[in-house]
Tab-separated table of C-alpha atoms in Angstrom:
chain	number	residue	atom	x	y	z
A	1	MET	CA	0.112	0.051	-0.534
A	2	ALA	CA	1.155	3.456	-1.094
A	3	SER	CA	2.155	5.658	1.772
A	4	THR	CA	-0.327	8.631	1.998
A	5	GLY	CA	2.629	11.908	2.936
A	6	SER	CA	2.328	14.258	5.857
A	7	ILE	CA	-0.682	16.409	5.382
A	8	THR	CA	0.142	20.284	5.301
A	9	SER	CA	-3.129	22.486	5.047
A	10	ALA	CA	-6.512	21.362	6.657
A	11	GLY	CA	-8.767	19.765	4.391
A	12	LEU	CA	-5.874	18.433	1.584
A	13	GLY	CA	-6.142	14.471	1.878
A	14	SER	CA	-10.533	15.150	2.781
A	15	GLY	CA	-11.194	17.273	0.260
A	16	ILE	CA	-13.512	18.626	3.495
A	17	ASP	CA	-13.253	22.328	3.738
A	18	ILE	CA	-12.405	22.040	7.282
A	19	GLU	CA	-11.131	25.842	7.779
A	20	SER	CA	-14.733	26.990	7.000
A	21	LEU	CA	-16.589	24.186	8.710
A	22	VAL	CA	-14.142	25.105	12.186
A	23	THR	CA	-14.977	29.025	11.515
A	24	LYS	CA	-18.959	28.426	11.314
A	25	LEU	CA	-18.410	26.217	14.110
A	26	MET	CA	-16.438	28.663	16.245
A	27	ALA	CA	-19.346	30.720	15.467
A	28	ILE	CA	-22.011	29.184	17.059
A	29	GLU	CA	-19.600	28.113	19.848
A	30	SER	CA	-19.042	32.087	20.104
A	31	GLN	CA	-22.584	33.114	20.875
A	32	PRO	CA	-22.763	33.315	24.750
A	33	ILE	CA	-20.217	36.326	24.099
A	34	THR	CA	-21.552	37.949	20.713
A	35	THR	CA	-24.614	38.344	23.582
A	36	LEU	CA	-22.293	39.343	26.565
A	37	GLN	CA	-20.820	42.066	24.140
A	38	LYS	CA	-24.167	43.333	23.169
A	39	ARG	CA	-25.088	43.636	26.811
A	40	GLU	CA	-22.045	45.528	27.364
A	41	THR	CA	-22.683	48.360	25.083
A	42	SER	CA	-25.641	49.046	26.355
A	43	TYR	CA	-24.362	49.411	29.742
A	44	GLN	CA	-21.373	51.063	27.946
A	45	SER	CA	-24.690	53.684	26.263
A	46	LYS	CA	-25.841	53.764	29.894
A	47	LEU	CA	-22.551	55.048	31.529
A	48	SER	CA	-21.976	57.603	28.720
A	49	ALA	CA	-25.584	58.599	28.773
A	50	TYR	CA	-24.665	59.311	32.789
A	51	GLY	CA	-22.059	61.492	31.924
A	52	VAL	CA	-24.288	63.519	29.529
A	53	LEU	CA	-26.524	63.798	32.401
A	54	LYS	CA	-24.242	64.824	35.002
A	55	SER	CA	-23.121	67.951	32.512
A	56	SER	CA	-26.272	68.555	32.628
A	57	LEU	CA	-27.326	68.794	36.442
A	58	SER	CA	-24.177	71.278	36.551
A	59	SER	CA	-25.081	73.494	33.984
A	60	PHE	CA	-28.656	73.882	35.525
A	61	GLN	CA	-26.802	73.628	39.242
A	62	THR	CA	-24.414	77.020	38.186
A	63	THR	CA	-27.646	78.540	36.532
A	64	ALA	CA	-29.661	78.898	39.891
A	65	ASP	CA	-26.243	79.625	42.238
A	66	ALA	CA	-26.582	82.705	40.118
A	67	ILE	CA	-29.468	83.520	42.203
A	68	GLY	CA	-29.647	81.248	45.267
A	69	THR	CA	-28.446	84.133	47.219
A	70	ALA	CA	-29.839	87.977	47.500
A	71	THR	CA	-26.662	89.347	46.579
A	72	LYS	CA	-25.756	86.689	43.674
A	73	LEU	CA	-29.415	87.497	41.921
A	74	ALA	CA	-29.455	90.819	42.791
A	75	SER	CA	-28.115	94.080	39.811
A	76	TYR	CA	-27.138	97.081	39.893
A	77	THR	CA	-26.120	99.938	37.491
A	78	ALA	CA	-24.245	103.264	38.249
A	79	THR	CA	-25.233	106.103	36.191
A	80	LEU	CA	-23.534	109.681	37.135
A	81	ALA	CA	-24.811	113.077	35.880
A	82	ASN	CA	-21.691	114.478	34.232
A	83	THR	CA	-20.160	111.544	32.101
A	84	ALA	CA	-17.030	113.596	31.912
A	85	ALA	CA	-15.991	113.247	35.884
A	86	ALA	CA	-15.816	109.497	36.076
A	87	THR	CA	-17.709	106.414	34.980
A	88	ALA	CA	-18.537	103.611	37.351
A	89	THR	CA	-19.849	99.940	37.956
A	90	THR	CA	-21.251	97.436	40.533
A	91	SER	CA	-20.061	94.057	41.682
A	92	GLU	CA	-23.067	92.149	43.513
A	93	SER	CA	-22.321	93.716	46.681
A	94	ALA	CA	-23.952	96.454	45.513
A	95	ARG	CA	-26.803	98.347	46.816
A	96	ALA	CA	-28.850	101.143	45.819
A	97	GLY	CA	-27.681	104.973	46.466
A	98	SER	CA	-27.508	108.070	45.539
A	99	TYR	CA	-24.327	110.044	45.898
A	100	SER	CA	-22.506	113.246	45.680
A	101	LEU	CA	-19.117	113.817	44.018
A	102	SER	CA	-16.656	115.561	43.548
A	103	VAL	CA	-13.520	115.167	41.867
A	104	THR	CA	-10.315	117.786	42.798
A	105	ASN	CA	-7.523	115.406	41.242
A	106	LEU	CA	-6.329	112.616	39.511
A	107	ALA	CA	-4.207	110.524	39.698
A	108	ALA	CA	-0.698	111.028	38.242
A	109	ALA	CA	2.875	108.751	37.108
A	110	GLN	CA	5.752	111.037	37.175
A	111	LYS	CA	7.200	111.556	34.347
A	112	VAL	CA	10.485	112.746	33.654
A	113	ARG	CA	12.946	113.502	30.700
A	114	SER	CA	16.317	113.741	29.637
A	115	ALA	CA	18.395	115.946	27.276
A	116	GLY	CA	18.398	115.362	23.706
A	117	TYR	CA	20.991	112.486	22.168
A	118	ALA	CA	22.477	112.505	19.300
A	119	SER	CA	21.666	109.409	17.956
A	120	GLN	CA	19.666	105.904	20.466
A	121	THR	CA	23.052	104.386	19.437
A	122	ALA	CA	24.522	107.821	21.675
A	123	THR	CA	27.097	106.840	24.311
A	124	ILE	CA	25.370	106.399	28.261
A	125	THR	CA	28.439	107.502	30.174
A	126	SER	CA	29.439	104.087	32.491
A	127	GLY	CA	29.003	103.105	36.291
A	128	THR	CA	25.986	102.204	37.909
A	129	LEU	CA	22.569	103.996	37.197
A	130	ALA	CA	19.784	104.069	40.564
A	131	LEU	CA	16.993	103.997	40.291
A	132	ASN	CA	14.611	104.698	43.907
A	133	LEU	CA	10.788	103.943	44.436
A	134	GLY	CA	9.832	105.975	47.208
A	135	THR	CA	6.481	108.206	48.520
A	136	LEU	CA	6.758	112.274	47.583
A	137	SER	CA	5.260	113.754	50.216
A	138	SER	CA	1.453	115.629	49.815
A	139	ASP	CA	2.882	118.983	49.211
A	140	GLY	CA	5.778	117.851	47.425
A	141	THR	CA	8.413	118.730	49.502
A	142	THR	CA	10.024	115.553	50.457
A	143	PHE	CA	10.517	112.021	49.078
A	144	THR	CA	11.321	109.144	50.944
A	145	PRO	CA	12.917	106.060	49.311
A	146	ASP	CA	11.943	102.738	49.815
A	147	SER	CA	15.123	101.120	50.482
A	148	SER	CA	13.047	97.316	49.516
A	149	LYS	CA	12.473	98.977	46.133
A	150	ALA	CA	15.930	100.613	45.382
A	151	VAL	CA	17.159	98.919	42.045
A	152	ASN	CA	20.503	99.288	40.501
A	153	ILE	CA	21.449	99.020	36.960
A	154	GLU	CA	25.423	98.497	35.850
A	155	ILE	CA	26.118	100.325	32.270
A	156	SER	CA	28.379	99.102	30.875
A	157	ALA	CA	29.756	98.007	27.031
A	158	ALA	CA	30.307	94.083	28.503
A	159	LYS	CA	26.823	93.993	29.116
A	160	GLY	CA	25.291	96.193	26.092
A	161	THR	CA	23.921	98.655	28.754
A	162	ASN	CA	26.034	102.026	27.931
A	163	THR	CA	23.991	103.544	24.863
A	164	LEU	CA	20.773	104.904	25.215
A	165	SER	CA	18.531	102.087	22.934
A	166	GLY	CA	20.809	99.808	26.019
A	167	LEU	CA	19.744	101.288	28.750
A	168	ARG	CA	15.775	102.098	27.744
A	169	ASP	CA	16.484	97.762	27.065
A	170	ALA	CA	17.817	97.359	30.166
A	171	ILE	CA	15.206	99.602	33.045
A	172	ASN	CA	12.300	98.432	31.337
A	173	ALA	CA	13.412	94.309	31.491
A	174	SER	CA	14.473	95.649	35.364
A	175	SER	CA	12.029	95.634	38.086
A	176	ALA	CA	12.186	98.601	38.568
A	177	GLY	CA	8.150	100.008	38.388
A	178	VAL	CA	9.879	102.542	36.049
A	179	THR	CA	8.592	102.486	31.906
A	180	ALA	CA	11.451	103.441	29.298
A	181	THR	CA	10.599	105.169	26.761
A	182	ILE	CA	12.426	106.519	23.640
A	183	VAL	CA	11.279	109.793	22.027
A	184	ASN	CA	12.660	111.569	18.829
A	185	ASP	CA	11.778	115.605	18.947
A	186	GLY	CA	12.111	116.123	15.731
A	187	GLY	CA	15.101	118.054	15.482
A	188	SER	CA	18.118	117.705	13.251
A	189	SER	CA	20.085	117.149	16.065
A	190	ASN	CA	20.286	115.108	19.766
A	191	ALA	CA	16.700	115.108	19.433
A	192	TYR	CA	16.508	111.279	21.038
A	193	HIS	CA	15.608	112.175	24.572
A	194	LEU	CA	15.724	109.143	27.533
A	195	MET	CA	11.422	109.153	28.760
A	196	LEU	CA	11.535	107.397	32.256
A	197	THR	CA	7.424	106.457	33.768
A	198	SER	CA	6.280	105.460	36.983
A	199	LYS	CA	4.454	102.362	36.000
A	200	ASP	CA	1.964	103.246	38.676
A	201	THR	CA	0.593	106.292	39.333
A	202	GLY	CA	0.158	108.306	43.026
A	203	THR	CA	2.724	109.939	44.880
A	204	THR	CA	3.672	106.703	46.831
A	205	ASN	CA	5.438	105.615	43.251
A	206	ALA	CA	7.295	108.095	42.563
A	207	PHE	CA	10.483	108.274	42.762
A	208	SER	CA	14.223	108.830	42.436
A	209	VAL	CA	17.025	108.376	39.893
A	210	SER	CA	20.979	108.261	40.443
A	211	GLY	CA	24.604	107.507	39.718
A	212	ILE	CA	25.142	108.775	36.332
A	213	ASP	CA	25.973	111.945	34.848
A	214	GLY	CA	23.587	113.334	32.941
A	215	LEU	CA	20.845	110.946	34.007
A	216	THR	CA	20.096	112.749	37.419
A	217	TYR	CA	16.955	113.670	39.180
A	218	SER	CA	15.072	113.925	42.502
A	219	PRO	CA	11.117	114.208	42.692
A	220	ALA	CA	11.150	117.000	45.576
A	221	SER	CA	10.413	120.228	44.758
A	222	THR	CA	13.208	120.706	47.475
A	223	ALA	CA	15.926	119.099	45.481
A	224	THR	CA	18.799	120.696	43.534
A	225	GLY	CA	21.566	119.845	40.684
A	226	ASN	CA	19.240	117.943	38.434
A	227	GLN	CA	19.589	116.411	34.869
A	228	LEU	CA	16.369	114.987	34.129
A	229	THR	CA	13.635	117.705	33.100
A	230	SER	CA	10.144	117.326	34.997
A	231	VAL	CA	7.396	116.306	32.840
A	232	GLN	CA	4.820	115.162	35.169
A	233	GLN	CA	4.926	114.772	38.719
A	234	ALA	CA	3.249	111.684	40.657
A	235	THR	CA	0.293	112.748	42.004
A	236	ASP	CA	-3.081	111.184	44.047
A	237	ALA	CA	-6.901	111.580	42.889
A	238	LYS	CA	-8.839	113.167	45.424
A	239	PHE	CA	-11.798	113.676	45.318
A	240	SER	CA	-15.078	113.368	48.073
A	241	LEU	CA	-18.173	111.440	48.450
A	242	ASP	CA	-21.181	113.462	50.340
A	243	GLY	CA	-18.713	115.835	51.641
A	244	ILE	CA	-16.759	112.888	52.674
A	245	ASN	CA	-12.416	113.480	51.024
A	246	ILE	CA	-10.991	110.806	50.267
A	247	THR	CA	-7.901	110.567	48.452
A	248	SER	CA	-6.307	107.846	46.600
A	249	ALA	CA	-3.146	106.128	44.344
A	250	SER	CA	-5.233	104.881	41.062
A	251	ASN	CA	-7.949	106.442	39.412
A	252	VAL	CA	-9.871	103.391	39.564
A	253	VAL	CA	-10.905	103.143	43.340
A	254	SER	CA	-13.450	99.852	44.859
A	255	THR	CA	-12.990	101.321	48.154
A	256	ALA	CA	-14.714	104.045	48.539
A	257	ILE	CA	-18.466	102.050	48.280
A	258	ASP	CA	-19.638	98.502	48.696
A	259	GLY	CA	-19.561	97.107	45.206
A	260	VAL	CA	-19.066	99.959	43.574
A	261	THR	CA	-15.836	100.930	41.166
A	262	LEU	CA	-15.062	104.691	40.439
A	263	THR	CA	-13.271	105.270	37.245
A	264	LEU	CA	-12.279	108.738	37.695
A	265	THR	CA	-11.192	110.821	34.573
A	266	GLY	CA	-11.960	114.299	35.001
A	267	THR	CA	-12.295	117.559	37.842
A	268	THR	CA	-15.397	118.714	38.687
A	269	THR	CA	-16.257	122.327	39.205
A	270	THR	CA	-19.833	121.214	40.370
A	271	ALA	CA	-20.517	118.032	42.410
A	272	THR	CA	-22.492	115.620	40.365
A	273	THR	CA	-24.238	112.738	41.221
A	274	LEU	CA	-23.604	109.318	41.140
A	275	THR	CA	-27.191	106.988	41.163
A	276	VAL	CA	-26.649	103.266	41.944
A	277	ALA	CA	-30.271	101.348	41.431
A	278	SER	CA	-31.528	98.296	40.773
A	279	ASP	CA	-30.986	96.765	37.220
A	280	THR	CA	-34.144	94.677	36.739
A	281	ALA	CA	-32.988	93.592	33.330
A	282	ALA	CA	-30.287	92.138	34.393
A	283	ILE	CA	-32.240	90.149	36.795
A	284	GLN	CA	-34.660	89.135	34.541
A	285	LYS	CA	-31.834	87.950	32.365
A	286	LYS	CA	-30.730	85.270	35.085
A	287	VAL	CA	-34.005	84.167	36.267
A	288	GLN	CA	-34.233	83.747	32.017
A	289	ALA	CA	-30.837	81.561	32.498
A	290	PHE	CA	-32.663	79.596	35.729
A	291	VAL	CA	-35.361	78.706	33.224
A	292	ASP	CA	-33.553	77.542	30.110
A	293	GLY	CA	-31.344	75.931	32.347
A	294	TYR	CA	-34.561	73.874	34.015
A	295	ASN	CA	-35.756	73.264	30.262
A	296	SER	CA	-32.660	72.168	28.858
A	297	MET	CA	-31.968	70.085	31.791
A	298	MET	CA	-35.258	67.967	31.545
A	299	SER	CA	-35.714	68.251	27.295
A	300	LEU	CA	-31.974	65.925	28.045
A	301	MET	CA	-33.649	63.633	30.527
A	302	LYS	CA	-36.862	62.884	28.770
A	303	SER	CA	-35.051	62.447	26.470
A	304	GLN	CA	-32.771	60.425	27.662
A	305	THR	CA	-36.105	57.647	28.919
A	306	LYS	CA	-37.871	57.480	25.841
A	307	THR	CA	-39.687	54.040	25.632
A	308	THR	CA	-41.518	52.633	23.287
A	309	SER	CA	-44.408	50.298	23.740
A	310	SER	CA	-42.574	47.438	22.908
A	311	THR	CA	-39.426	47.971	25.131
A	312	LYS	CA	-39.280	45.608	27.532
A	313	LEU	CA	-37.451	45.738	31.924
A	314	THR	CA	-36.197	43.059	32.241
A	315	SER	CA	-34.810	43.861	36.206
A	316	SER	CA	-34.271	48.299	38.099
A	317	THR	CA	-32.047	48.312	34.846
A	318	SER	CA	-34.199	48.503	31.116
A	319	THR	CA	-33.612	46.931	27.968
A	320	SER	CA	-34.599	48.541	25.773
A	321	SER	CA	-35.348	46.384	22.070
A	322	THR	CA	-35.659	48.911	19.988
A	323	SER	CA	-33.609	51.354	19.091
A	324	SER	CA	-35.608	54.530	19.022
A	325	ASP	CA	-35.811	53.603	23.012
A	326	GLY	CA	-33.170	56.409	25.000
A	327	PRO	CA	-30.326	54.904	26.032
A	328	LEU	CA	-31.655	55.403	29.908
A	329	ALA	CA	-35.520	53.644	28.841
A	330	ALA	CA	-37.616	54.083	31.771
A	331	ASP	CA	-34.432	54.349	34.617
A	332	SER	CA	-35.496	54.697	37.622
A	333	THR	CA	-32.924	56.743	39.142
A	334	VAL	CA	-33.487	59.504	36.156
A	335	ARG	CA	-37.058	59.352	36.492
A	336	THR	CA	-36.699	60.024	40.201
A	337	ILE	CA	-34.312	63.022	39.007
A	338	GLN	CA	-36.630	64.507	36.670
A	339	ASN	CA	-39.575	64.057	39.603
A	340	GLN	CA	-37.498	65.858	42.638
A	341	LEU	CA	-37.003	68.920	40.462
A	342	ARG	CA	-40.339	69.502	38.752
A	343	SER	CA	-41.571	68.965	42.384
A	344	LEU	CA	-39.436	71.701	43.441
A	345	ALA	CA	-40.120	73.995	40.485
A	346	THR	CA	-43.976	74.087	41.061
A	347	SER	CA	-43.373	74.070	45.003
A	348	SER	CA	-44.599	76.724	47.767
A	349	VAL	CA	-41.958	79.239	49.369
A	350	GLY	CA	-42.475	81.074	52.851
A	351	SER	CA	-45.213	82.957	53.150
A	352	GLY	CA	-46.957	86.371	51.268
A	353	SER	CA	-47.985	87.324	47.783
A	354	ILE	CA	-44.923	85.745	46.356
A	355	THR	CA	-44.740	81.961	46.944
A	356	ARG	CA	-44.856	79.651	44.034
A	357	LEU	CA	-43.314	80.784	40.535
A	358	ALA	CA	-46.513	81.484	39.226
A	359	ASP	CA	-46.345	84.562	40.840
A	360	VAL	CA	-43.515	85.982	39.015
A	361	GLY	CA	-45.336	85.066	36.128
A	362	ILE	CA	-43.414	81.553	35.210
A	363	SER	CA	-45.351	78.455	35.043
A	364	ILE	CA	-44.813	75.210	33.212
A	365	ASP	CA	-46.561	74.303	30.468
A	366	SER	CA	-48.766	70.367	30.446
A	367	SER	CA	-45.441	69.293	27.683
A	368	GLY	CA	-43.112	70.606	31.183
A	369	THR	CA	-41.633	73.434	30.085
A	370	MET	CA	-40.733	76.206	31.657
A	371	SER	CA	-41.425	79.839	30.750
A	372	LEU	CA	-40.672	83.218	31.755
A	373	ASN	CA	-44.197	86.258	31.899
A	374	SER	CA	-41.484	89.287	31.298
A	375	THR	CA	-44.237	91.546	32.304
A	376	LYS	CA	-45.813	89.717	34.877
A	377	PHE	CA	-42.433	89.251	36.129
A	378	GLN	CA	-41.076	92.884	36.126
A	379	ALA	CA	-43.811	94.055	37.956
A	380	ALA	CA	-43.510	91.438	40.331
A	381	LEU	CA	-39.832	92.978	40.798
A	382	ALA	CA	-41.577	97.163	41.478
A	383	SER	CA	-44.449	96.203	43.845
A	384	SER	CA	-42.381	93.065	45.969
A	385	PRO	CA	-38.650	92.879	45.494
A	386	SER	CA	-37.755	91.694	48.872
A	387	GLY	CA	-40.478	89.225	48.194
A	388	VAL	CA	-38.598	87.922	44.158
A	389	ALA	CA	-35.869	87.443	45.801
A	390	ASN	CA	-36.830	85.334	48.661
A	391	LEU	CA	-38.417	83.267	45.935
A	392	PHE	CA	-35.269	81.961	44.907
A	393	THR	CA	-32.843	82.762	47.502
A	394	LYS	CA	-31.927	81.212	51.110
A	395	THR	CA	-32.554	83.254	53.998
A	396	THR	CA	-32.283	83.048	57.924
A	397	SER	CA	-36.446	82.289	57.345
A	398	SER	CA	-37.028	80.129	54.243
A	399	ASN	CA	-35.023	78.235	50.819
A	400	GLY	CA	-35.981	79.374	48.260
A	401	ILE	CA	-36.440	77.444	44.766
A	402	ALA	CA	-33.173	78.305	43.494
A	403	SER	CA	-31.052	77.644	47.007
A	404	GLN	CA	-33.137	74.200	47.027
A	405	VAL	CA	-32.784	73.449	43.409
A	406	SER	CA	-28.497	73.390	44.405
A	407	GLU	CA	-28.576	71.471	47.328
A	408	LYS	CA	-31.193	68.951	45.159
A	409	ILE	CA	-28.125	68.218	42.913
A	410	THR	CA	-25.353	68.805	45.123
A	411	ALA	CA	-26.657	65.352	46.644
A	412	TYR	CA	-27.406	63.981	42.902
A	413	LEU	CA	-23.529	64.494	42.167
A	414	GLY	CA	-22.120	63.423	45.593
A	415	THR	CA	-19.566	60.255	46.490
A	416	ASP	CA	-22.553	58.845	47.322
A	417	GLY	CA	-25.652	60.537	46.012
A	418	LEU	CA	-27.814	58.523	43.163
A	419	LEU	CA	-25.572	58.880	40.547
A	420	ALA	CA	-22.412	57.921	41.951
A	421	THR	CA	-24.494	54.660	42.812
A	422	ARG	CA	-25.875	54.152	39.365
A	423	THR	CA	-23.221	54.867	37.618
A	424	ASP	CA	-20.655	52.953	39.740
A	425	GLY	CA	-23.383	49.781	39.811
A	426	ILE	CA	-22.857	49.696	35.872
A	427	GLN	CA	-19.626	49.546	36.112
A	428	LYS	CA	-18.773	47.398	38.103
A	429	THR	CA	-21.862	45.031	35.667
A	430	ILE	CA	-19.106	46.531	32.891
A	431	THR	CA	-15.944	45.041	34.511
A	432	SER	CA	-17.681	41.608	35.681
A	433	MET	CA	-19.212	41.656	31.559
A	434	ASP	CA	-15.199	42.024	31.096
A	435	LYS	CA	-13.997	38.996	32.945
A	436	GLN	CA	-17.149	36.434	31.563
A	437	ILE	CA	-16.451	37.737	27.913
A	438	GLU	CA	-11.941	36.789	29.017
A	439	ASN	CA	-13.217	33.203	30.606
A	440	LEU	CA	-15.089	32.591	27.781
A	441	GLN	CA	-12.877	33.676	24.928
A	442	ASN	CA	-10.076	31.890	26.552
A	443	ARG	CA	-12.334	28.802	27.176
A	444	MET	CA	-13.455	29.525	23.203
A	445	ASP	CA	-9.507	29.154	21.555
A	446	THR	CA	-9.450	25.509	23.983
A	447	ILE	CA	-12.363	24.444	21.824
A	448	GLU	CA	-10.939	25.770	19.051
A	449	THR	CA	-8.153	24.204	19.409
A	450	ARG	CA	-10.081	20.257	19.870
A	451	TYR	CA	-11.801	20.816	16.682
A	452	ARG	CA	-8.854	21.518	14.771
A	453	LYS	CA	-6.810	18.683	16.006
A	454	GLN	CA	-9.877	16.208	15.697
A	455	PHE	CA	-10.517	18.102	12.124
A	456	THR	CA	-6.662	16.996	11.029
A	457	ALA	CA	-7.415	13.760	11.953
A	458	MET	CA	-10.087	12.576	10.892
A	459	ASP	CA	-9.091	14.644	7.402
A	460	SER	CA	-5.701	12.344	8.089
A	461	MET	CA	-8.121	9.031	8.290
A	462	VAL	CA	-9.650	10.626	5.525
A	463	ALA	CA	-6.737	10.162	3.539
A	464	SER	CA	-5.811	7.569	4.521
A	465	MET	CA	-9.150	5.435	3.854
A	466	ASN	CA	-9.386	6.835	0.568
A	467	SER	CA	-5.285	6.139	-0.858
A	468	THR	CA	-5.975	2.550	0.649
A	469	SER	CA	-9.168	2.629	-1.662
A	470	SER	CA	-7.321	3.729	-4.568
A	471	TYR	CA	-4.606	0.843	-4.480
A	472	LEU	CA	-6.935	-1.794	-3.894
A	473	THR	CA	-9.081	0.013	-6.684
A	474	THR	CA	-5.608	-0.862	-8.728
A	475	GLN	CA	-4.736	-3.702	-7.899
A	476	PHE	CA	-7.829	-5.353	-8.113
A	477	LYS	CA	-7.940	-3.695	-12.060
A	478	SER	CA	-4.841	-5.717	-12.879
A	479	LEU	CA	-6.105	-8.615	-11.495
A	480	LEU	CA	-9.104	-8.215	-13.671
A	481	THR	CA	-6.481	-7.047	-16.763
A	482	SER	CA	-4.412	-10.572	-15.983
A	483	TYR	CA	-6.866	-12.849	-15.987
A	484	ALA	CA	-9.070	-11.433	-18.999
């Protein structure tokens, strides 16, 4: 009998497509893995949907926080009768009021200039330039340097600072509190002047210059031998509010009136009126943001939990059977959040004429959409500003709706809140599924190896039998021929 030899390709000996057969058998064996993977994909979608929900809740909480306290809800405008004297802005801590403002002096930065030089590369005498910031007395006669603010600059060719432009750059690179520029006066000779200016206004930011011939200066009016020329003296702003005299090193003053920042721009000959009043349009804008945030959040939860008549619930975690269902179809946790926030939005707060959102023109229609009636809201603000504030904010006697919403969302988003508990459970399920899939995959590898070993053995046996059959057929034909 002839030898069959070794089989080098599955099915070569038998003619059977073993590769295709193994592939189809493994597809059947792998169905549990496919089922688990589909379930895991569903859970991953839920986890992702919860992430989007957390973000939406956080955004809504931001709008609630913006009106959760009386200070945050309140908005004010500040106007001046004489706009040439000053401008004003307000912050959350402002309060309504009227003030008489007089401005007698504006704050200014000290500024000095050098004599003219032939060019920007003109040579400066080598040595050490000393810049000293300090305080100029109110009458301008005395300058007191601050040793902690003294800066020394080496003037030398080696440092590249012994030219007009080199010195300018060295001063600007230092922490001297002084800015240096070069001004060209357009003259035919010695047209370039070094200009030194305090970075900040006020008499506490005056400065002296010494150490280099041609560049010495003291801001005191009693000083002698100044080689730099004064262009502008350091001065403080001086103004009064309702007869109270105030001095400031800066023209921008935020400490005179709580919540009001004044920017002085000119002096006055007669007092002007500064009026701080409630900005009802800005308050409505904040409340409208709360309304919009509520609608956005509710719309998201509605789409996430959308179900159809064919949706099947297998446990506390819903499993949707239709592609039109939301990723959190019929999820009880989201339903709980929806119901609790909707209940807060329709609840009653405190006592008096304004206790519900409807009392200030905020309503919720049959579809769950919240809307704000501007006319009714402005009327409520005009008749009872404190009542409107109490409806939204937290006070010593009651907790307003916006404040309650923020507190509720904080609980939802906390490490032991509803959402954390739910997402932790989903993540644990996904981790468990990953382990099951891994174990099943290892089992599939073993099964596939076994199938291939069995079919290879079968293939060899069939090949051997075919070879034997061929041999016997040949022998029988030979015998028949010899006896014919």
